Amino acid sequence: MRFNCSCPPAYTGQRCETIKHPRNCKDVARNGAKISGMFRVYDSQDKPYQVFCDLTHEPGFVWTLIQSFSYGNNDQFKVKRFGLDFPVNEEESTINWSAYRLSLFRMQSLEATSTHLRATCNFPDDGLVYTDYARAKLSGHDLFGQWYTQCRTYEYLNIRGIECHECTAGTWQFNEMWHVNSQRSVIEAGCEYNGEAGAVPQEQNFGLYVYVNVNFRCTSEQSSNTQHWIGSRK
């Protein structure tokens, strides 16, 4: 007697070990990828698109890039909150680290299957550096909403070497790009993170960049760049 075994709908492969439509970079890693780079994933309507996956730099996490821009291109991005549909160079086969962003629908598809948000500086040149770095759980951040002067919780936050773990920091996204304000975090927002030491007045970090500090790695020069990622623990 012969048996005809079929895989569950979401899987394929000789032993049903492959996710048929990987939704994010965590699924890409589950399918066996081990080196960071460009991979095909699928949105919530099962339509394919290419993303950059960081599979190796941060132990315990995998990340999907949703946005990258240089300080020199800040004017193009500074008022584009994540809740706006503003795709930039998303169909290219390689990432333009100076000007890149996924469409709102693709970001929402990734957010629905992920748990964390990350911000980095100068990733294509320096790799992952924990100075000028932010990581938070997506729950409680309302990534696609509009809000002003909120104390959002971060698993880890480092700005100009001032760090905190499991703390709140002043975060804004109201008709402007998502960002932390290290100088106003305590005095205006009343949050736990205090980045006043070495700050410039109203200093913005990880976005908006109307008031900047050359000692913050994302804004140290015109070619410096900022990345935003959505990801999950492995």
PDB file of N, CA, C and O in Angstrom, residues 16-48:
ATOM      1  N   CYS A  16       8.216  18.799   4.621  1.00  0.00           N
ATOM      2  CA  CYS A  16       7.342  19.906   5.028  1.00  0.00           C
ATOM      3  C   CYS A  16       8.071  20.860   5.973  1.00  0.00           C
ATOM      4  O   CYS A  16       7.474  21.438   6.882  1.00  0.00           O
ATOM      5  N   GLU A  17       9.368  21.030   5.722  1.00  0.00           N
ATOM      6  CA  GLU A  17      10.194  21.826   6.631  1.00  0.00           C
ATOM      7  C   GLU A  17      10.321  23.287   6.203  1.00  0.00           C
ATOM      8  O   GLU A  17      10.869  24.110   6.948  1.00  0.00           O
ATOM      9  N   THR A  18       9.826  23.647   5.034  1.00  0.00           N
ATOM     10  CA  THR A  18      10.020  24.987   4.490  1.00  0.00           C
ATOM     11  C   THR A  18       8.729  25.792   4.558  1.00  0.00           C
ATOM     12  O   THR A  18       7.667  25.309   4.141  1.00  0.00           O
ATOM     13  N   ILE A  19       8.830  27.006   5.088  1.00  0.00           N
ATOM     14  CA  ILE A  19       7.679  27.910   5.100  1.00  0.00           C
ATOM     15  C   ILE A  19       7.451  28.396   3.675  1.00  0.00           C
ATOM     16  O   ILE A  19       8.349  28.978   3.053  1.00  0.00           O
ATOM     17  N   LYS A  20       6.276  28.158   3.154  1.00  0.00           N
ATOM     18  CA  LYS A  20       6.000  28.434   1.743  1.00  0.00           C
ATOM     19  C   LYS A  20       6.047  29.929   1.437  1.00  0.00           C
ATOM     20  O   LYS A  20       6.623  30.351   0.432  1.00  0.00           O
ATOM     21  N   HIS A  21       5.468  30.737   2.283  1.00  0.00           N
ATOM     22  CA  HIS A  21       5.422  32.182   2.086  1.00  0.00           C
ATOM     23  C   HIS A  21       5.980  32.872   3.329  1.00  0.00           C
ATOM     24  O   HIS A  21       5.229  33.308   4.193  1.00  0.00           O
ATOM     25  N   PRO A  22       7.300  32.975   3.440  1.00  0.00           N
ATOM     26  CA  PRO A  22       7.879  33.643   4.614  1.00  0.00           C
ATOM     27  C   PRO A  22       7.393  35.086   4.717  1.00  0.00           C
ATOM     28  O   PRO A  22       7.435  35.826   3.741  1.00  0.00           O
ATOM     29  N   ARG A  23       6.935  35.453   5.900  1.00  0.00           N
ATOM     30  CA  ARG A  23       6.358  36.782   6.113  1.00  0.00           C
ATOM     31  C   ARG A  23       7.402  37.822   6.492  1.00  0.00           C
ATOM     32  O   ARG A  23       7.159  39.020   6.348  1.00  0.00           O
ATOM     33  N   ASN A  24       8.515  37.365   7.034  1.00  0.00           N
ATOM     34  CA  ASN A  24       9.517  38.301   7.544  1.00  0.00           C
ATOM     35  C   ASN A  24      10.865  37.593   7.587  1.00  0.00           C
ATOM     36  O   ASN A  24      10.990  36.431   7.172  1.00  0.00           O
ATOM     37  N   CYS A  25      11.871  38.267   8.111  1.00  0.00           N
ATOM     38  CA  CYS A  25      13.216  37.688   8.115  1.00  0.00           C
ATOM     39  C   CYS A  25      13.358  36.551   9.118  1.00  0.00           C
ATOM     40  O   CYS A  25      14.239  35.701   8.968  1.00  0.00           O
ATOM     41  N   LYS A  26      12.519  36.515  10.133  1.00  0.00           N
ATOM     42  CA  LYS A  26      12.534  35.369  11.040  1.00  0.00           C
ATOM     43  C   LYS A  26      12.143  34.102  10.287  1.00  0.00           C
ATOM     44  O   LYS A  26      12.769  33.050  10.457  1.00  0.00           O
ATOM     45  N   ASP A  27      11.126  34.190   9.442  1.00  0.00           N
ATOM     46  CA  ASP A  27      10.748  33.040   8.618  1.00  0.00           C
ATOM     47  C   ASP A  27      11.854  32.674   7.639  1.00  0.00           C
ATOM     48  O   ASP A  27      12.097  31.497   7.367  1.00  0.00           O
ATOM     49  N   VAL A  28      12.526  33.688   7.085  1.00  0.00           N
ATOM     50  CA  VAL A  28      13.656  33.433   6.187  1.00  0.00           C
ATOM     51  C   VAL A  28      14.736  32.636   6.913  1.00  0.00           C
ATOM     52  O   VAL A  28      15.290  31.670   6.374  1.00  0.00           O
ATOM     53  N   ALA A  29      15.026  33.012   8.157  1.00  0.00           N
ATOM     54  CA  ALA A  29      16.017  32.283   8.942  1.00  0.00           C
ATOM     55  C   ALA A  29      15.545  30.865   9.247  1.00  0.00           C
ATOM     56  O   ALA A  29      16.340  29.908   9.206  1.00  0.00           O
ATOM     57  N   ARG A  30      14.278  30.700   9.531  1.00  0.00           N
ATOM     58  CA  ARG A  30      13.735  29.367   9.789  1.00  0.00           C
ATOM     59  C   ARG A  30      13.854  28.476   8.562  1.00  0.00           C
ATOM     60  O   ARG A  30      13.964  27.254   8.673  1.00  0.00           O
ATOM     61  N   ASN A  31      13.838  29.090   7.389  1.00  0.00           N
ATOM     62  CA  ASN A  31      13.988  28.322   6.152  1.00  0.00           C
ATOM     63  C   ASN A  31      15.441  27.998   5.837  1.00  0.00           C
ATOM     64  O   ASN A  31      15.735  27.413   4.793  1.00  0.00           O
ATOM     65  N   GLY A  32      16.354  28.409   6.706  1.00  0.00           N
ATOM     66  CA  GLY A  32      17.740  27.989   6.555  1.00  0.00           C
ATOM     67  C   GLY A  32      18.739  29.052   6.199  1.00  0.00           C
ATOM     68  O   GLY A  32      19.949  28.780   6.160  1.00  0.00           O
ATOM     69  N   ALA A  33      18.290  30.289   5.921  1.00  0.00           N
ATOM     70  CA  ALA A  33      19.237  31.357   5.583  1.00  0.00           C
ATOM     71  C   ALA A  33      20.100  31.700   6.787  1.00  0.00           C
ATOM     72  O   ALA A  33      19.602  31.766   7.921  1.00  0.00           O
ATOM     73  N   LYS A  34      21.373  31.953   6.549  1.00  0.00           N
ATOM     74  CA  LYS A  34      22.305  32.218   7.643  1.00  0.00           C
ATOM     75  C   LYS A  34      23.128  33.495   7.442  1.00  0.00           C
ATOM     76  O   LYS A  34      23.778  33.964   8.379  1.00  0.00           O
ATOM     77  N   ILE A  35      23.142  34.053   6.238  1.00  0.00           N
ATOM     78  CA  ILE A  35      23.942  35.234   5.929  1.00  0.00           C
ATOM     79  C   ILE A  35      23.016  36.400   5.622  1.00  0.00           C
ATOM     80  O   ILE A  35      22.059  36.268   4.857  1.00  0.00           O
ATOM     81  N   SER A  36      23.285  37.551   6.211  1.00  0.00           N
ATOM     82  CA  SER A  36      22.463  38.741   5.983  1.00  0.00           C
ATOM     83  C   SER A  36      22.495  39.150   4.515  1.00  0.00           C
ATOM     84  O   SER A  36      23.505  38.983   3.827  1.00  0.00           O
ATOM     85  N   GLY A  37      21.376  39.692   4.028  1.00  0.00           N
ATOM     86  CA  GLY A  37      21.295  40.129   2.644  1.00  0.00           C
ATOM     87  C   GLY A  37      19.869  40.280   2.187  1.00  0.00           C
ATOM     88  O   GLY A  37      18.944  40.376   2.999  1.00  0.00           O
ATOM     89  N   MET A  38      19.667  40.325   0.872  1.00  0.00           N
ATOM     90  CA  MET A  38      18.345  40.498   0.290  1.00  0.00           C
ATOM     91  C   MET A  38      17.637  39.152   0.168  1.00  0.00           C
ATOM     92  O   MET A  38      18.224  38.171  -0.287  1.00  0.00           O
ATOM     93  N   PHE A  39      16.350  39.139   0.568  1.00  0.00           N
ATOM     94  CA  PHE A  39      15.551  37.921   0.507  1.00  0.00           C
ATOM     95  C   PHE A  39      14.125  38.255   0.092  1.00  0.00           C
ATOM     96  O   PHE A  39      13.650  39.379   0.300  1.00  0.00           O
ATOM     97  N   ARG A  40      13.462  37.259  -0.465  1.00  0.00           N
ATOM     98  CA  ARG A  40      12.053  37.416  -0.836  1.00  0.00           C
ATOM     99  C   ARG A  40      11.172  37.042   0.349  1.00  0.00           C
ATOM    100  O   ARG A  40      11.333  35.988   0.958  1.00  0.00           O
ATOM    101  N   VAL A  41      10.227  37.926   0.678  1.00  0.00           N
ATOM    102  CA  VAL A  41       9.194  37.627   1.661  1.00  0.00           C
ATOM    103  C   VAL A  41       7.840  37.932   1.017  1.00  0.00           C
ATOM    104  O   VAL A  41       7.778  38.406  -0.124  1.00  0.00           O
ATOM    105  N   TYR A  42       6.766  37.678   1.752  1.00  0.00           N
ATOM    106  CA  TYR A  42       5.421  37.845   1.210  1.00  0.00           C
ATOM    107  C   TYR A  42       4.591  38.701   2.153  1.00  0.00           C
ATOM    108  O   TYR A  42       4.671  38.548   3.380  1.00  0.00           O
ATOM    109  N   ASP A  43       3.793  39.590   1.564  1.00  0.00           N
ATOM    110  CA  ASP A  43       2.933  40.427   2.392  1.00  0.00           C
ATOM    111  C   ASP A  43       1.692  39.657   2.821  1.00  0.00           C
ATOM    112  O   ASP A  43       1.553  38.454   2.529  1.00  0.00           O
ATOM    113  N   SER A  44       0.789  40.324   3.494  1.00  0.00           N
ATOM    114  CA  SER A  44      -0.395  39.648   4.035  1.00  0.00           C
ATOM    115  C   SER A  44      -1.362  39.189   2.951  1.00  0.00           C
ATOM    116  O   SER A  44      -2.305  38.444   3.232  1.00  0.00           O
ATOM    117  N   GLN A  45      -1.134  39.622   1.703  1.00  0.00           N
ATOM    118  CA  GLN A  45      -1.931  39.145   0.570  1.00  0.00           C
ATOM    119  C   GLN A  45      -1.154  38.126  -0.274  1.00  0.00           C
ATOM    120  O   GLN A  45      -1.529  37.837  -1.400  1.00  0.00           O
ATOM    121  N   ASP A  46      -0.070  37.616   0.285  1.00  0.00           N
ATOM    122  CA  ASP A  46       0.786  36.605  -0.362  1.00  0.00           C
ATOM    123  C   ASP A  46       1.454  37.117  -1.632  1.00  0.00           C
ATOM    124  O   ASP A  46       1.787  36.334  -2.531  1.00  0.00           O
ATOM    125  N   LYS A  47       1.702  38.421  -1.699  1.00  0.00           N
ATOM    126  CA  LYS A  47       2.434  38.991  -2.828  1.00  0.00           C
ATOM    127  C   LYS A  47       3.908  39.149  -2.434  1.00  0.00           C
ATOM    128  O   LYS A  47       4.217  39.666  -1.364  1.00  0.00           O
ATOM    129  N   PRO A  48       4.834  38.692  -3.292  1.00  0.00           N
ATOM    130  CA  PRO A  48       6.254  38.712  -2.925  1.00  0.00           C
ATOM    131  C   PRO A  48       6.889  40.091  -3.099  1.00  0.00           C
ATOM    132  O   PRO A  48       6.487  40.885  -3.943  1.00  0.00           O
TER     133      PRO A  48
END
